[in-house]
Amino acid sequence: MLTALAYSMIVVFMFLIMTKRLPALVALIVVPIAFGLIGGFGAELGPMMLTGIKNLAPTGVMLMFAILYFGVMIDAGLFDPVVRRILALVKGDPMKIVVGTAALAMCISLDGDGATTYMITVAAMLPLYQRLGMSRLILACVIMLAGGVFNILPWGGPTARAASALGVDVGEIFVPMILPMAVTAGWVLFVAYVLGKRERKRLGVLELDAPQAANDSVLNPALVEVEAAGQKDGTTGQWIAQAGAAGAPVAGMAATGGFVERRASAPAPHVAGSISTGGVDAGISASKSATARPKLIWVNFALTVLLLGLLIKGALPLPALFMIFFAVAIMINYPKLEDQKERIAEHAANVVPVVSLIFAAGIFVGILQGTKMVDAIATSVIAAVPAWMGPYMAIVTGVLSIPFTFFISNDAFYFGVVPILAKAAAVYGISAAEIGRASIIGQPVHLLSPLVASTYLLVGMSKIEFGDHQRYTLIWSISASLVMLVAALVFGVIPFVGG
């Protein structure tokens, strides 16, 4: 009964958010409460929900002040040189931008913290995607794929959990996985290339004017005084013009966020009545001129490096670190009280959706764990593994890690399920370290789980819907996990069959 209830709850939840019947915030609250009542846990639901909220409260606080901190850094112009430099390198080519996004996310992911990767990469790349009319779903997809691969670093969390649960050294699990991880990273870059080629085909390659100053890359505004009637697709970034509307883009031109799209195969068209913009530059930047603090860029850079250093070192709890550094950053960049209030109010729209989702997820997790539905799911799957699969338990563990780390938390999987799989595998001569390696293969898919707090940060900053992100990214995440599994088998990191 409990097992059926658990699976039903997850299926209903995923159906509601992926078909947009309910927003994720509402579904995270309503669905577990409804199934908790159906299961007869009515009197116990209150303490369960409170426990879940308490467990996720530090994460909610950390994300709130992290968004505020990086919001202040964006406003102050810390990332403007990065944005301009990237634009100068990619020269308006969507394919290069997407591949560059993946590469940047991989570099930042070396710190092992998903939230930091999302905040820095989105802050640096989102202005380019918005200005060029590129899909923000692709932005979130490649960032998450890169983060999922590097999430198996020893300091990232899952690998340490697996080692602790199995009583083996972290190095025994991670070091042999370096080659499969590198292969999977190559796959992620290939996926970014494919997605970038699609965007290039849709948008074309944008022609950049000669920079007016060092590192100052600009695009020409199109039809300054003429607006095309229609609307912009908030997810893809594509402008959908009304047929026959006055001012609609002419053949050979695409309205991509207000800039001329000049395809490499044809010269830029001349539009009768359009206004020349030869001397007008539209700078690409993450900040607004009114809030930018170019004279403080090195101070802000030093402050951010110090923050990341303390974060990696673990000098203070993450919520405390971000609270302290936000307070210091806003005082340095905006010493006037009114300016501080304005900056906080400006970013409240980003903070509230993310933090509210975190606390709603606390209710979902609290009920899922408090009712023992997590245990029921784990037991049912283990019981369903037939005896003939015993010699192939390493592969079975790798495959099971994909759905398991999506539907239940990492803690529940690594401390509740993996030890049982390891005991079953030991009978066939498969070591605990090999099972540990197989158990971290599902991490690229794990980050798509509604139980992962940092995912809400990514979709919030990218300004996309959670369900849209899941639908778009899921197939690519599964492909990354399968590539890692195949690579691990090819390099002998996990055995195909027990000895």
Tab-separated table of N, CA, C and O in Angstrom, residues 68-69 72-73 300 303 324-337 339-344 347:
chain	number	residue	atom	x	y	z
A	68	LEU	N	21.160	37.815	-3.628
A	68	LEU	CA	21.340	39.237	-3.351
A	68	LEU	C	22.793	39.662	-3.569
A	68	LEU	O	23.063	40.721	-4.141
A	69	TYR	N	23.732	38.821	-3.118
A	69	TYR	CA	25.148	39.170	-3.273
A	69	TYR	C	25.529	39.266	-4.742
A	69	TYR	O	26.100	40.281	-5.197
A	72	VAL	N	24.030	42.205	-6.525
A	72	VAL	CA	24.780	43.443	-6.308
A	72	VAL	C	26.022	43.471	-7.194
A	72	VAL	O	26.366	44.506	-7.786
A	73	MET	N	26.704	42.339	-7.313
A	73	MET	CA	27.901	42.278	-8.155
A	73	MET	C	27.554	42.522	-9.631
A	73	MET	O	28.306	43.192	-10.359
A	300	ASN	N	35.458	44.621	-5.888
A	300	ASN	CA	34.418	43.592	-5.970
A	300	ASN	C	34.996	42.244	-6.374
A	300	ASN	O	34.550	41.192	-5.889
A	303	LEU	N	36.704	40.827	-3.346
A	303	LEU	CA	35.687	40.400	-2.383
A	303	LEU	C	35.084	39.059	-2.789
A	303	LEU	O	34.894	38.162	-1.945
A	324	ILE	N	27.102	37.751	5.406
A	324	ILE	CA	28.165	38.712	5.734
A	324	ILE	C	28.665	39.430	4.492
A	324	ILE	O	28.766	40.668	4.461
A	325	PHE	N	28.950	38.676	3.440
A	325	PHE	CA	29.520	39.285	2.242
A	325	PHE	C	28.499	40.143	1.495
A	325	PHE	O	28.868	41.138	0.856
A	326	PHE	N	27.225	39.783	1.575
A	326	PHE	CA	26.207	40.655	0.978
A	326	PHE	C	26.169	41.997	1.686
A	326	PHE	O	26.120	43.051	1.038
A	327	ALA	N	26.191	41.956	3.013
A	327	ALA	CA	26.148	43.212	3.785
A	327	ALA	C	27.348	44.097	3.456
A	327	ALA	O	27.207	45.313	3.262
A	328	VAL	N	28.526	43.485	3.367
A	328	VAL	CA	29.742	44.250	3.041
A	328	VAL	C	29.657	44.798	1.611
A	328	VAL	O	29.967	45.973	1.361
A	329	ALA	N	29.222	43.980	0.666
A	329	ALA	CA	29.181	44.378	-0.742
A	329	ALA	C	28.229	45.533	-0.986
A	329	ALA	O	28.559	46.483	-1.711
A	330	ILE	N	27.052	45.472	-0.377
A	330	ILE	CA	26.073	46.528	-0.644
A	330	ILE	C	26.481	47.838	0.023
A	330	ILE	O	26.214	48.926	-0.497
A	331	MET	N	27.191	47.761	1.153
A	331	MET	CA	27.673	48.982	1.806
A	331	MET	C	28.790	49.634	0.993
A	331	MET	O	28.858	50.862	0.890
A	332	ILE	N	29.668	48.820	0.423
A	332	ILE	CA	30.782	49.361	-0.361
A	332	ILE	C	30.293	50.003	-1.654
A	332	ILE	O	30.698	51.110	-2.017
A	333	ASN	N	29.402	49.294	-2.364
A	333	ASN	CA	28.969	49.762	-3.683
A	333	ASN	C	27.859	50.796	-3.627
A	333	ASN	O	27.785	51.675	-4.498
A	334	TYR	N	27.010	50.715	-2.630
A	334	TYR	CA	25.873	51.635	-2.527
A	334	TYR	C	25.751	52.139	-1.088
A	334	TYR	O	24.909	51.656	-0.322
A	335	PRO	N	26.594	53.084	-0.708
A	335	PRO	CA	26.619	53.543	0.676
A	335	PRO	C	25.356	54.277	1.119
A	335	PRO	O	25.061	54.337	2.322
A	336	LYS	N	24.599	54.843	0.161
A	336	LYS	CA	23.382	55.567	0.525
A	336	LYS	C	22.248	54.599	0.845
A	336	LYS	O	22.041	53.608	0.146
A	337	LEU	N	21.498	54.927	1.891
A	337	LEU	CA	20.419	54.054	2.348
A	337	LEU	C	19.378	53.819	1.258
A	337	LEU	O	18.922	52.688	1.057
A	339	ASP	N	19.727	53.919	-1.960
A	339	ASP	CA	20.272	53.050	-3.013
A	339	ASP	C	20.259	51.593	-2.576
A	339	ASP	O	19.969	50.693	-3.378
A	340	GLN	N	20.560	51.348	-1.316
A	340	GLN	CA	20.540	49.973	-0.795
A	340	GLN	C	19.136	49.397	-0.844
A	340	GLN	O	18.930	48.253	-1.268
A	341	LYS	N	18.157	50.196	-0.418
A	341	LYS	CA	16.770	49.738	-0.452
A	341	LYS	C	16.335	49.438	-1.891
A	341	LYS	O	15.636	48.455	-2.158
A	342	GLU	N	16.760	50.291	-2.815
A	342	GLU	CA	16.397	50.107	-4.217
A	342	GLU	C	16.989	48.823	-4.781
A	342	GLU	O	16.324	48.087	-5.514
A	343	ARG	N	18.260	48.510	-4.443
A	343	ARG	CA	18.900	47.292	-4.935
A	343	ARG	C	18.206	46.051	-4.373
A	343	ARG	O	17.992	45.073	-5.088
A	344	ILE	N	17.879	46.081	-3.087
A	344	ILE	CA	17.205	44.926	-2.468
A	344	ILE	C	15.839	44.715	-3.090
A	344	ILE	O	15.445	43.584	-3.409
A	347	HIS	N	15.972	43.093	-6.571
A	347	HIS	CA	16.258	41.660	-6.646
A	347	HIS	C	15.264	40.798	-5.869
A	347	HIS	O	15.382	39.574	-5.876
